[in-house]
Amino acid sequence: NAGVTQTPKFRVLKTGQSMTLLCAQDMNHEYMYWYRQDPGMGLRLIHYSVGEGTTAKGEVPDGYNVSRLKKQNFLLGLESAAPSQTSVYFCASSYLPGPNSPLHFGNGTRLTVT
Amino acid sequence: QQQVKQSPQSLIVQKGGISIINCAYENTAFDYFPWYQQFPGKGPALLIAIRPDVSEKKEGRFTISFNKSAKQFSLHIMDSQPGDSATYFCAAPGFQKLVFGTGTRLLVSP
């Protein structure tokens, strides 16, 4: 049972480049989330999904897009990377809605934008 | 909009001592307050959680104390061990999501 798997683990981008981060979960969870973690800022929610085909904005959605075409996958896209998007990105999933249920996190993607 | 204030930002405790991390929240319509533990290079993992129909929950050396009237809750780690060295996040329920504190980096010295 792999849980939540994120790919890639590391990536370096140049300003203006694009990329997609992939999150896959094998727990049949309905709810999925993308967070970014920055020093002194904790975990901030970027986007989330309450089910296949649905997405919603979190606290810091600007510069990111997401898609949930399959229940087990949640993609995070950066169309034109900026140095401010240098961060560690975590995907999470939960069986019940986030406010009332444990989150299962992946091990993160460390992104550097130069 | 839920906000969660966590303190201290960092903490150094001697082996065998008690580690205490505090959090305060603004408001909530839900009843689920978890703590997450994160080791370097890993994602956060659920450590312990409380539903505030009780004022305290204990699991091994880890205890959550909850003060609903003050909107505060804290994590106590008894007999702290070097293996407890990690970053700890509290969280409080917001609209459709958990809102996390800014984290506390705990170092337990041997």
Coordinates of N, CA and C in Angstrom, one line a residue:
Chain A
N1 N 0.8 -1.2 0.0 CA 0.0 0.0 0.0 C 0.9 1.2 0.0
A2 N 0.9 2.0 -1.1 CA 1.9 3.1 -1.3 C 1.3 4.3 -0.6
G3 N 0.0 4.5 -0.4 CA -0.5 5.7 0.2 C -0.6 6.8 -0.9
V4 N 0.1 7.9 -0.6 CA 0.2 9.1 -1.5 C 1.6 9.2 -2.1
T5 N 1.6 9.2 -3.4 CA 2.9 9.2 -4.1 C 3.0 10.5 -4.9
Q6 N 4.1 11.2 -4.8 CA 4.3 12.5 -5.5 C 5.5 12.3 -6.5
T7 N 5.4 12.8 -7.7 CA 6.5 12.8 -8.6 C 6.5 14.2 -9.3
P8 N 7.7 14.7 -9.6 CA 9.0 14.2 -9.2 C 9.3 14.6 -7.7
K9 N 10.4 14.1 -7.2 CA 10.8 14.5 -5.9 C 11.6 15.8 -5.9
F10 N 12.3 16.1 -6.9 CA 13.1 17.4 -7.0 C 12.9 17.9 -8.4
R11 N 13.0 19.2 -8.5 CA 12.9 19.8 -9.9 C 13.5 21.2 -9.8
V12 N 14.3 21.6 -10.8 CA 14.8 23.0 -10.9 C 14.2 23.5 -12.2
L13 N 13.6 24.7 -12.1 CA 13.0 25.3 -13.3 C 13.7 26.7 -13.5
K14 N 13.7 27.2 -14.7 CA 14.0 28.5 -15.0 C 12.7 29.4 -15.0
T15 N 12.9 30.6 -14.7 CA 11.7 31.5 -14.7 C 11.0 31.5 -16.0
G16 N 9.7 31.3 -16.0 CA 8.9 31.3 -17.2 C 8.6 29.9 -17.7
Q17 N 9.4 28.9 -17.2 CA 9.1 27.5 -17.7 C 7.9 27.0 -17.0
S18 N 7.3 25.9 -17.6 CA 6.1 25.3 -17.0 C 6.4 23.9 -16.6
M19 N 5.6 23.4 -15.7 CA 5.8 22.0 -15.3 C 4.5 21.5 -14.6
T20 N 4.3 20.2 -14.5 CA 3.2 19.6 -13.8 C 3.7 18.7 -12.7
L21 N 3.2 18.8 -11.5 CA 3.4 17.9 -10.4 C 2.3 16.9 -10.3
L22 N 2.7 15.6 -10.2 CA 1.7 14.6 -10.1 C 1.5 14.0 -8.7
C23 N 0.3 13.8 -8.3 CA 0.0 13.2 -7.1 C -1.0 12.0 -7.3
A24 N -0.6 10.9 -6.8 CA -1.4 9.7 -6.9 C -1.7 9.1 -5.6
Q25 N -2.9 8.7 -5.3 CA -3.3 8.0 -4.0 C -4.0 6.7 -4.3
D26 N -3.7 5.7 -3.5 CA -4.3 4.4 -3.8 C -5.3 4.0 -2.6
M27 N -5.8 5.0 -1.9 CA -6.6 4.7 -0.8 C -8.1 5.0 -1.1
N28 N -8.4 5.2 -2.3 CA -9.8 5.5 -2.7 C -10.4 6.7 -2.0
H29 N -9.5 7.7 -1.7 CA -10.0 8.9 -1.0 C -10.7 9.8 -1.9
E30 N -11.8 10.5 -1.4 CA -12.5 11.4 -2.2 C -11.8 12.8 -2.3
Y31 N -11.2 13.2 -1.2 CA -10.7 14.5 -1.1 C -9.2 14.6 -1.3
M32 N -8.7 15.6 -2.0 CA -7.3 15.7 -2.3 C -6.9 17.2 -2.2
Y33 N -5.7 17.4 -1.8 CA -5.2 18.8 -1.5 C -3.8 19.0 -2.0
W34 N -3.5 20.2 -2.4 CA -2.1 20.6 -2.7 C -1.7 21.8 -1.7
Y35 N -0.6 21.5 -0.9 CA -0.1 22.5 0.0 C 1.3 22.9 -0.5
R36 N 1.7 24.1 -0.1 CA 3.1 24.5 -0.2 C 3.6 24.8 1.2
Q37 N 4.9 24.5 1.4 CA 5.5 24.7 2.7 C 6.7 25.6 2.5
D38 N 6.7 26.7 3.2 CA 7.8 27.7 3.2 C 8.2 27.9 4.6
P39 N 9.5 28.2 4.8 CA 10.0 28.5 6.2 C 9.3 29.6 6.9
G40 N 8.8 29.3 8.1 CA 8.1 30.3 8.9 C 6.7 30.5 8.5
M41 N 6.2 29.8 7.4 CA 4.9 30.1 6.9 C 4.0 28.9 7.1
G42 N 4.5 27.8 7.5 CA 3.7 26.6 7.7 C 3.2 26.0 6.4
L43 N 2.1 25.3 6.4 CA 1.5 24.7 5.3 C 0.4 25.5 4.8
R44 N 0.4 26.0 3.5 CA -0.6 26.8 3.0 C -1.3 26.1 1.8
L45 N -2.6 26.1 1.9 CA -3.4 25.4 0.9 C -3.4 26.1 -0.5
I46 N -3.1 25.4 -1.5 CA -3.1 26.0 -2.9 C -4.4 25.8 -3.6
H47 N -4.8 24.6 -3.8 CA -6.0 24.1 -4.4 C -6.4 22.8 -3.7
Y48 N -7.7 22.5 -3.8 CA -8.2 21.2 -3.4 C -9.3 20.7 -4.2
S49 N -9.7 19.5 -4.0 CA -10.7 18.8 -4.8 C -11.6 18.0 -3.8
V50 N -12.9 18.1 -4.0 CA -13.8 17.3 -3.1 C -14.3 16.1 -3.9
G51 N -13.8 15.8 -5.1 CA -14.2 14.7 -5.8 C -13.7 14.7 -7.2
E52 N -13.8 13.6 -7.9 CA -13.4 13.5 -9.3 C -14.1 14.6 -10.1
G53 N -13.3 15.4 -10.9 CA -13.9 16.4 -11.8 C -14.1 17.7 -11.1
T54 N -13.8 17.8 -9.8 CA -14.0 19.1 -9.1 C -12.7 19.7 -8.6
T55 N -12.6 21.0 -8.6 CA -11.5 21.7 -8.0 C -11.9 22.9 -7.4
A56 N -11.2 23.4 -6.4 CA -11.5 24.7 -5.7 C -10.2 25.4 -5.3
K57 N -10.3 26.7 -5.1 CA -9.1 27.5 -4.7 C -9.0 27.4 -3.2
G58 N -7.7 27.4 -2.8 CA -7.3 27.5 -1.4 C -6.9 28.9 -1.1
E59 N -5.9 29.0 -0.1 CA -5.4 30.3 0.3 C -4.6 31.0 -0.7
V60 N -3.7 30.3 -1.4 CA -2.7 30.9 -2.3 C -2.8 30.3 -3.7
P61 N -3.8 30.4 -4.4 CA -4.0 29.8 -5.7 C -3.3 30.4 -6.9
D62 N -2.9 31.7 -6.8 CA -2.4 32.4 -7.9 C -1.2 31.8 -8.5
G63 N -1.1 31.7 -9.8 CA 0.0 31.1 -10.5 C 0.0 29.6 -10.7
Y64 N -1.1 29.0 -10.1 CA -1.2 27.5 -10.2 C -2.5 27.1 -10.8
N65 N -2.5 25.9 -11.5 CA -3.8 25.3 -11.9 C -3.8 23.9 -11.5
V66 N -5.0 23.3 -11.4 CA -5.1 21.9 -11.0 C -6.1 21.2 -11.9
S67 N -6.0 19.9 -11.9 CA -7.0 19.0 -12.5 C -7.1 17.7 -11.8
R68 N -8.4 17.2 -11.8 CA -8.7 16.0 -11.1 C -9.6 15.1 -12.1
L69 N -8.9 14.6 -13.1 CA -9.6 13.9 -14.1 C -10.0 12.5 -13.6
K70 N -9.1 11.9 -12.8 CA -9.4 10.6 -12.2 C -9.4 10.7 -10.7
K71 N -10.1 9.9 -10.0 CA -10.3 10.0 -8.6 C -8.9 9.9 -7.9
Q72 N -8.0 9.0 -8.4 CA -6.8 8.7 -7.7 C -5.7 9.7 -8.0
N73 N -5.9 10.6 -9.0 CA -4.8 11.5 -9.4 C -5.2 13.0 -9.2
F74 N -4.3 13.8 -8.8 CA -4.5 15.3 -8.6 C -3.2 16.0 -9.1
L75 N -3.4 16.7 -10.2 CA -2.2 17.3 -10.9 C -2.2 18.8 -10.5
L76 N -1.0 19.3 -10.3 CA -0.7 20.7 -10.0 C 0.2 21.3 -11.1
G77 N -0.3 22.3 -11.8 CA 0.5 22.9 -12.9 C 1.0 24.3 -12.6
L78 N 2.2 24.6 -13.1 CA 2.7 25.9 -13.0 C 2.9 26.3 -14.5
E79 N 2.2 27.3 -15.0 CA 2.2 27.6 -16.4 C 3.4 28.5 -16.7
S80 N 3.8 29.4 -15.8 CA 5.0 30.2 -16.0 C 5.6 30.4 -14.7
A81 N 6.6 29.6 -14.4 CA 7.2 29.6 -13.0 C 7.9 30.9 -12.7
A82 N 7.8 31.3 -11.4 CA 8.4 32.5 -10.9 C 9.3 32.1 -9.6
P83 N 10.3 32.8 -9.4 CA 11.1 32.5 -8.2 C 10.3 32.4 -6.9
S84 N 9.2 33.2 -6.8 CA 8.4 33.1 -5.6 C 7.7 31.8 -5.4
Q85 N 7.7 30.9 -6.4 CA 7.1 29.6 -6.3 C 8.2 28.5 -5.9
T86 N 9.4 29.0 -5.6 CA 10.3 28.1 -5.0 C 9.8 27.7 -3.6
S87 N 9.6 26.4 -3.5 CA 9.0 25.9 -2.3 C 9.0 24.3 -2.2
V88 N 8.5 23.8 -1.2 CA 8.3 22.3 -1.1 C 6.8 22.1 -1.2
Y89 N 6.3 21.3 -2.2 CA 4.9 21.1 -2.4 C 4.5 19.7 -1.9
F90 N 3.4 19.7 -1.1 CA 2.9 18.5 -0.6 C 1.5 18.3 -1.1
C91 N 1.2 17.0 -1.5 CA -0.1 16.6 -1.8 C -0.6 15.8 -0.6
A92 N -1.9 15.9 -0.4 CA -2.6 15.1 0.7 C -3.9 14.6 0.2
S93 N -4.4 13.6 0.9 CA -5.7 13.1 0.6 C -6.4 12.7 1.9
S94 N -7.7 12.7 1.9 CA -8.5 12.3 3.1 C -9.8 11.6 2.7
Y95 N -10.2 10.7 3.6 CA -11.4 9.9 3.3 C -12.7 10.8 3.5
L96 N -12.7 11.6 4.5 CA -13.8 12.5 4.8 C -13.3 14.0 4.5
P97 N -14.2 14.9 4.5 CA -13.8 16.3 4.3 C -12.7 16.8 5.2
G98 N -11.8 17.6 4.7 CA -10.6 18.0 5.4 C -10.8 18.5 6.8
P99 N -11.8 19.3 7.1 CA -11.9 19.8 8.5 C -12.2 18.8 9.5
N100 N -12.5 17.6 9.1 CA -13.0 16.6 10.1 C -12.4 15.2 9.9
S101 N -11.2 15.2 9.3 CA -10.6 13.9 9.0 C -9.1 14.0 8.9
P102 N -8.4 12.9 9.2 CA -6.9 13.0 9.0 C -6.5 13.1 7.6
L103 N -5.5 13.9 7.4 CA -4.9 14.0 6.1 C -3.7 13.0 5.9
H104 N -3.6 12.4 4.7 CA -2.4 11.6 4.4 C -1.6 12.3 3.4
F105 N -0.3 12.6 3.8 CA 0.5 13.4 3.0 C 1.5 12.5 2.2
G106 N 1.9 13.0 1.0 CA 3.0 12.4 0.3 C 4.3 13.0 0.9
N107 N 5.5 12.6 0.3 CA 6.8 13.1 0.8 C 7.3 14.3 0.1
G108 N 6.5 14.9 -0.7 CA 6.8 16.3 -1.2 C 7.6 16.3 -2.5
T109 N 7.5 17.5 -3.1 CA 8.4 17.8 -4.3 C 9.1 19.1 -4.0
R110 N 10.4 19.1 -4.0 CA 11.2 20.3 -3.8 C 11.4 21.0 -5.1
L111 N 10.8 22.2 -5.2 CA 11.0 22.9 -6.5 C 11.8 24.2 -6.3
T112 N 12.7 24.4 -7.2 CA 13.5 25.6 -7.2 C 13.4 26.3 -8.5
V113 N 13.0 27.5 -8.5 CA 12.9 28.3 -9.7 C 14.0 29.4 -9.7
T114 N 14.8 29.4 -10.7 CA 15.9 30.3 -10.8 C 15.7 31.4 -11.7
Chain B
Q1 N -12.6 33.6 8.2 CA -11.4 32.9 7.7 C -10.6 32.4 9.0
Q2 N -10.4 31.1 9.1 CA -9.7 30.6 10.2 C -8.3 31.0 10.2
Q3 N -7.7 31.4 11.4 CA -6.3 31.6 11.5 C -5.8 30.8 12.7
V4 N -4.6 30.3 12.7 CA -4.1 29.5 13.7 C -2.7 30.1 14.1
K5 N -2.5 30.4 15.4 CA -1.2 31.0 15.8 C -0.5 29.9 16.7
Q6 N 0.7 29.6 16.3 CA 1.4 28.5 17.0 C 2.7 29.1 17.6
S7 N 3.0 28.6 18.8 CA 4.3 29.0 19.4 C 4.8 27.9 20.3
P8 N 6.1 27.9 20.6 CA 7.1 28.7 20.0 C 7.5 28.3 18.6
Q9 N 8.3 29.1 17.9 CA 8.8 28.8 16.5 C 9.8 27.6 16.6
S10 N 10.6 27.6 17.7 CA 11.6 26.6 17.9 C 11.7 26.3 19.3
L11 N 12.2 25.1 19.6 CA 12.3 24.7 21.0 C 13.4 23.7 21.2
I12 N 14.2 23.9 22.2 CA 15.2 22.9 22.5 C 15.0 22.4 23.9
V13 N 14.9 21.1 24.0 CA 14.6 20.4 25.3 C 15.6 19.3 25.5
Q14 N 16.0 19.1 26.8 CA 16.9 18.1 27.1 C 16.1 16.7 27.1
K15 N 16.9 15.7 26.8 CA 16.3 14.3 26.9 C 15.7 14.1 28.2
G16 N 14.5 13.6 28.2 CA 13.7 13.3 29.5 C 12.9 14.5 29.9
G17 N 13.0 15.6 29.3 CA 12.2 16.8 29.7 C 10.8 16.8 29.0
I18 N 10.1 17.8 29.3 CA 8.7 18.0 28.8 C 8.8 19.1 27.7
S19 N 8.2 18.7 26.5 CA 8.1 19.7 25.4 C 6.7 20.2 25.4
I20 N 6.5 21.5 25.3 CA 5.1 22.1 25.2 C 5.0 23.0 24.1
I21 N 4.0 22.8 23.2 CA 3.8 23.6 22.0 C 2.3 24.1 22.1
N22 N 2.1 25.4 21.9 CA 0.8 26.0 22.0 C 0.2 26.5 20.7
C23 N -1.1 26.4 20.6 CA -1.8 26.9 19.5 C -3.1 27.6 19.9
A24 N -3.4 28.6 19.1 CA -4.7 29.3 19.4 C -5.4 29.5 18.0
Y25 N -6.7 29.3 18.0 CA -7.5 29.5 16.8 C -8.6 30.5 17.0
E26 N -9.2 30.9 15.9 CA -10.2 32.0 16.0 C -11.6 31.5 16.1
N27 N -12.0 30.6 15.3 CA -13.4 30.1 15.4 C -13.5 28.8 14.6
T28 N -14.5 28.1 14.9 CA -14.7 26.9 14.1 C -16.1 26.4 14.3
A29 N -16.6 25.7 13.2 CA -17.9 25.1 13.3 C -17.7 23.6 13.3
F30 N -16.4 23.1 13.3 CA -16.1 21.7 13.3 C -15.4 21.3 14.6
D31 N -15.2 20.1 14.9 CA -14.6 19.6 16.1 C -13.5 18.6 15.9
Y32 N -12.5 19.1 15.3 CA -11.4 18.2 15.0 C -10.1 19.0 15.0
F33 N -9.2 18.7 16.0 CA -8.0 19.5 16.1 C -6.8 18.5 16.2
P34 N -6.1 18.4 15.1 CA -5.0 17.4 15.0 C -3.6 18.1 15.2
W35 N -2.7 17.3 15.5 CA -1.2 17.6 15.5 C -0.5 16.7 14.5
Y36 N 0.3 17.3 13.7 CA 1.1 16.5 12.8 C 2.6 16.7 13.1
Q37 N 3.3 15.6 12.8 CA 4.8 15.5 13.1 C 5.4 15.3 11.7
Q38 N 6.5 16.1 11.5 CA 7.2 16.0 10.2 C 8.7 15.9 10.4
F39 N 9.3 14.8 9.9 CA 10.7 14.6 9.9 C 11.3 15.2 8.6
P40 N 12.6 15.6 8.6 CA 13.2 16.1 7.4 C 13.1 15.2 6.2
G41 N 12.7 15.8 5.1 CA 12.6 15.1 3.9 C 11.3 14.3 3.7
K42 N 10.4 14.4 4.7 CA 9.2 13.6 4.7 C 8.0 14.5 4.8
G43 N 6.8 13.9 4.4 CA 5.6 14.7 4.6 C 5.1 14.7 6.0
P44 N 4.3 15.6 6.4 CA 3.7 15.6 7.8 C 2.9 14.3 7.9
A45 N 2.9 13.8 9.2 CA 2.1 12.6 9.5 C 1.3 12.9 10.7
L46 N 0.0 12.4 10.8 CA -0.8 12.6 11.9 C -0.2 12.0 13.2
L47 N -0.1 12.8 14.2 CA 0.5 12.3 15.5 C -0.6 12.0 16.5
I48 N -1.5 12.9 16.7 CA -2.6 12.8 17.7 C -3.6 13.8 17.3
A49 N -4.9 13.5 17.6 CA -6.0 14.5 17.4 C -7.0 14.5 18.5
I50 N -7.7 15.6 18.7 CA -8.7 15.6 19.7 C -10.0 16.2 19.2
R51 N -11.1 15.7 19.7 CA -12.4 16.4 19.4 C -12.8 17.0 20.8
P52 N -13.1 18.3 20.8 CA -13.2 19.0 22.1 C -14.5 18.7 22.9
D53 N -15.0 17.5 22.8 CA -16.0 17.1 23.8 C -15.2 16.6 25.0
V54 N -13.9 16.5 24.9 CA -13.0 16.2 26.1 C -12.0 17.3 26.1
S55 N -11.4 17.5 27.3 CA -10.4 18.5 27.5 C -9.0 18.0 27.4
E56 N -8.8 16.7 27.3 CA -7.5 16.2 27.2 C -7.6 14.8 26.6
K57 N -6.5 14.5 25.8 CA -6.4 13.2 25.1 C -4.9 12.8 25.2
K58 N -4.7 11.6 25.7 CA -3.3 11.1 25.8 C -3.1 9.8 25.0
E59 N -2.0 9.8 24.3 CA -1.5 8.6 23.6 C 0.0 8.4 23.9
G60 N 0.3 7.5 24.7 CA 1.6 7.3 25.1 C 2.2 8.5 25.8
R61 N 3.3 9.0 25.2 CA 4.0 10.2 25.8 C 3.4 11.5 25.3
F62 N 2.5 11.4 24.4 CA 1.9 12.6 23.8 C 0.5 12.9 24.3
T63 N 0.3 14.2 24.7 CA -1.0 14.6 25.3 C -1.4 15.9 24.6
I64 N -2.7 16.0 24.3 CA -3.3 17.2 23.8 C -4.2 17.7 25.0
S65 N -4.0 19.0 25.3 CA -4.9 19.7 26.2 C -5.7 20.7 25.5
F66 N -7.0 20.7 25.7 CA -7.9 21.6 24.9 C -8.7 22.5 25.8
N67 N -8.6 23.8 25.6 CA -9.4 24.8 26.3 C -10.4 25.5 25.4
K68 N -11.6 25.0 25.3 CA -12.5 25.5 24.3 C -12.9 27.0 24.5
S69 N -13.1 27.4 25.8 CA -13.5 28.7 26.0 C -12.4 29.7 25.6
A70 N -11.1 29.3 25.8 CA -10.0 30.2 25.4 C -9.6 30.0 24.0
K71 N -10.2 29.0 23.3 CA -9.8 28.7 21.9 C -8.3 28.4 21.8
Q72 N -7.8 27.6 22.7 CA -6.4 27.3 22.7 C -6.3 25.7 22.9
F73 N -5.2 25.2 22.3 CA -4.9 23.8 22.6 C -3.4 23.6 22.5
S74 N -2.9 22.6 23.2 CA -1.5 22.5 23.3 C -1.1 21.0 23.2
L75 N 0.2 20.8 22.8 CA 0.7 19.5 22.7 C 1.8 19.4 23.8
H76 N 1.7 18.3 24.6 CA 2.8 18.0 25.6 C 3.4 16.7 25.2
I77 N 4.8 16.8 25.2 CA 5.5 15.5 25.0 C 6.3 15.2 26.2
M78 N 5.9 14.2 26.9 CA 6.5 13.8 28.2 C 7.8 13.0 27.9
D79 N 8.8 13.0 28.8 CA 10.0 12.2 28.6 C 10.5 12.3 27.2
S80 N 10.7 13.6 26.7 CA 11.1 13.8 25.3 C 12.4 13.0 25.0
Q81 N 12.4 12.5 23.8 CA 13.5 11.7 23.3 C 14.2 12.3 22.1
P82 N 15.4 12.0 21.8 CA 16.1 12.6 20.6 C 15.3 12.2 19.3
G83 N 14.6 11.0 19.3 CA 13.8 10.6 18.2 C 12.6 11.5 18.0
D84 N 12.2 12.3 19.0 CA 11.1 13.2 18.8 C 11.5 14.5 18.1
S85 N 12.8 14.7 17.8 CA 13.2 15.9 17.1 C 12.6 15.9 15.8
A86 N 11.8 16.9 15.5 CA 11.0 17.0 14.3 C 10.3 18.4 14.3
T87 N 9.6 18.7 13.3 CA 8.7 19.9 13.2 C 7.3 19.4 13.5
Y88 N 6.6 20.2 14.3 CA 5.3 19.9 14.7 C 4.3 21.0 14.3
F89 N 3.2 20.5 13.7 CA 2.2 21.5 13.2 C 0.9 21.2 13.9
C90 N 0.2 22.2 14.5 CA -1.1 22.1 14.9 C -2.0 22.5 13.7
A91 N -3.3 22.1 13.8 CA -4.2 22.5 12.8 C -5.6 22.7 13.4
A92 N -6.4 23.5 12.8 CA -7.8 23.7 13.2 C -8.7 23.7 12.0
P93 N -9.9 23.4 12.2 CA -10.9 23.3 11.0 C -11.2 24.6 10.5
G94 N -11.2 24.7 9.2 CA -11.7 25.9 8.5 C -12.8 25.4 7.5
F95 N -13.2 26.3 6.6 CA -14.2 25.9 5.6 C -13.6 24.9 4.6
Q96 N -14.1 23.7 4.6 CA -13.7 22.6 3.7 C -12.3 22.2 3.8
K97 N -11.5 22.7 4.8 CA -10.1 22.3 4.9 C -9.6 22.5 6.3
L98 N -8.4 22.0 6.5 CA -7.7 22.2 7.8 C -6.8 23.4 7.6
V99 N -6.7 24.3 8.6 CA -5.8 25.4 8.5 C -4.6 25.1 9.5
F100 N -3.4 25.2 9.0 CA -2.3 24.8 9.8 C -1.6 26.0 10.5
G101 N -1.0 25.7 11.7 CA -0.1 26.7 12.3 C 1.2 26.7 11.5
T102 N 2.1 27.6 11.9 CA 3.4 27.9 11.2 C 4.5 26.9 11.6
G103 N 4.2 26.0 12.5 CA 5.2 24.9 12.9 C 6.1 25.3 14.0
T104 N 6.5 24.3 14.7 CA 7.5 24.4 15.8 C 8.6 23.3 15.5
R105 N 9.8 23.8 15.4 CA 10.9 22.9 15.2 C 11.5 22.5 16.6
L106 N 11.3 21.2 17.0 CA 11.7 20.7 18.2 C 13.1 20.0 18.1
L107 N 14.0 20.3 19.0 CA 15.3 19.6 19.0 C 15.4 19.1 20.5
V108 N 15.5 17.8 20.6 CA 15.7 17.1 21.9 C 17.2 16.7 22.0
S109 N 17.9 17.4 22.9 CA 19.3 17.1 23.0 C 19.6 15.9 23.9
P110 N 20.6 15.1 23.5 CA 20.9 13.8 24.2 C 21.3 14.0 25.6

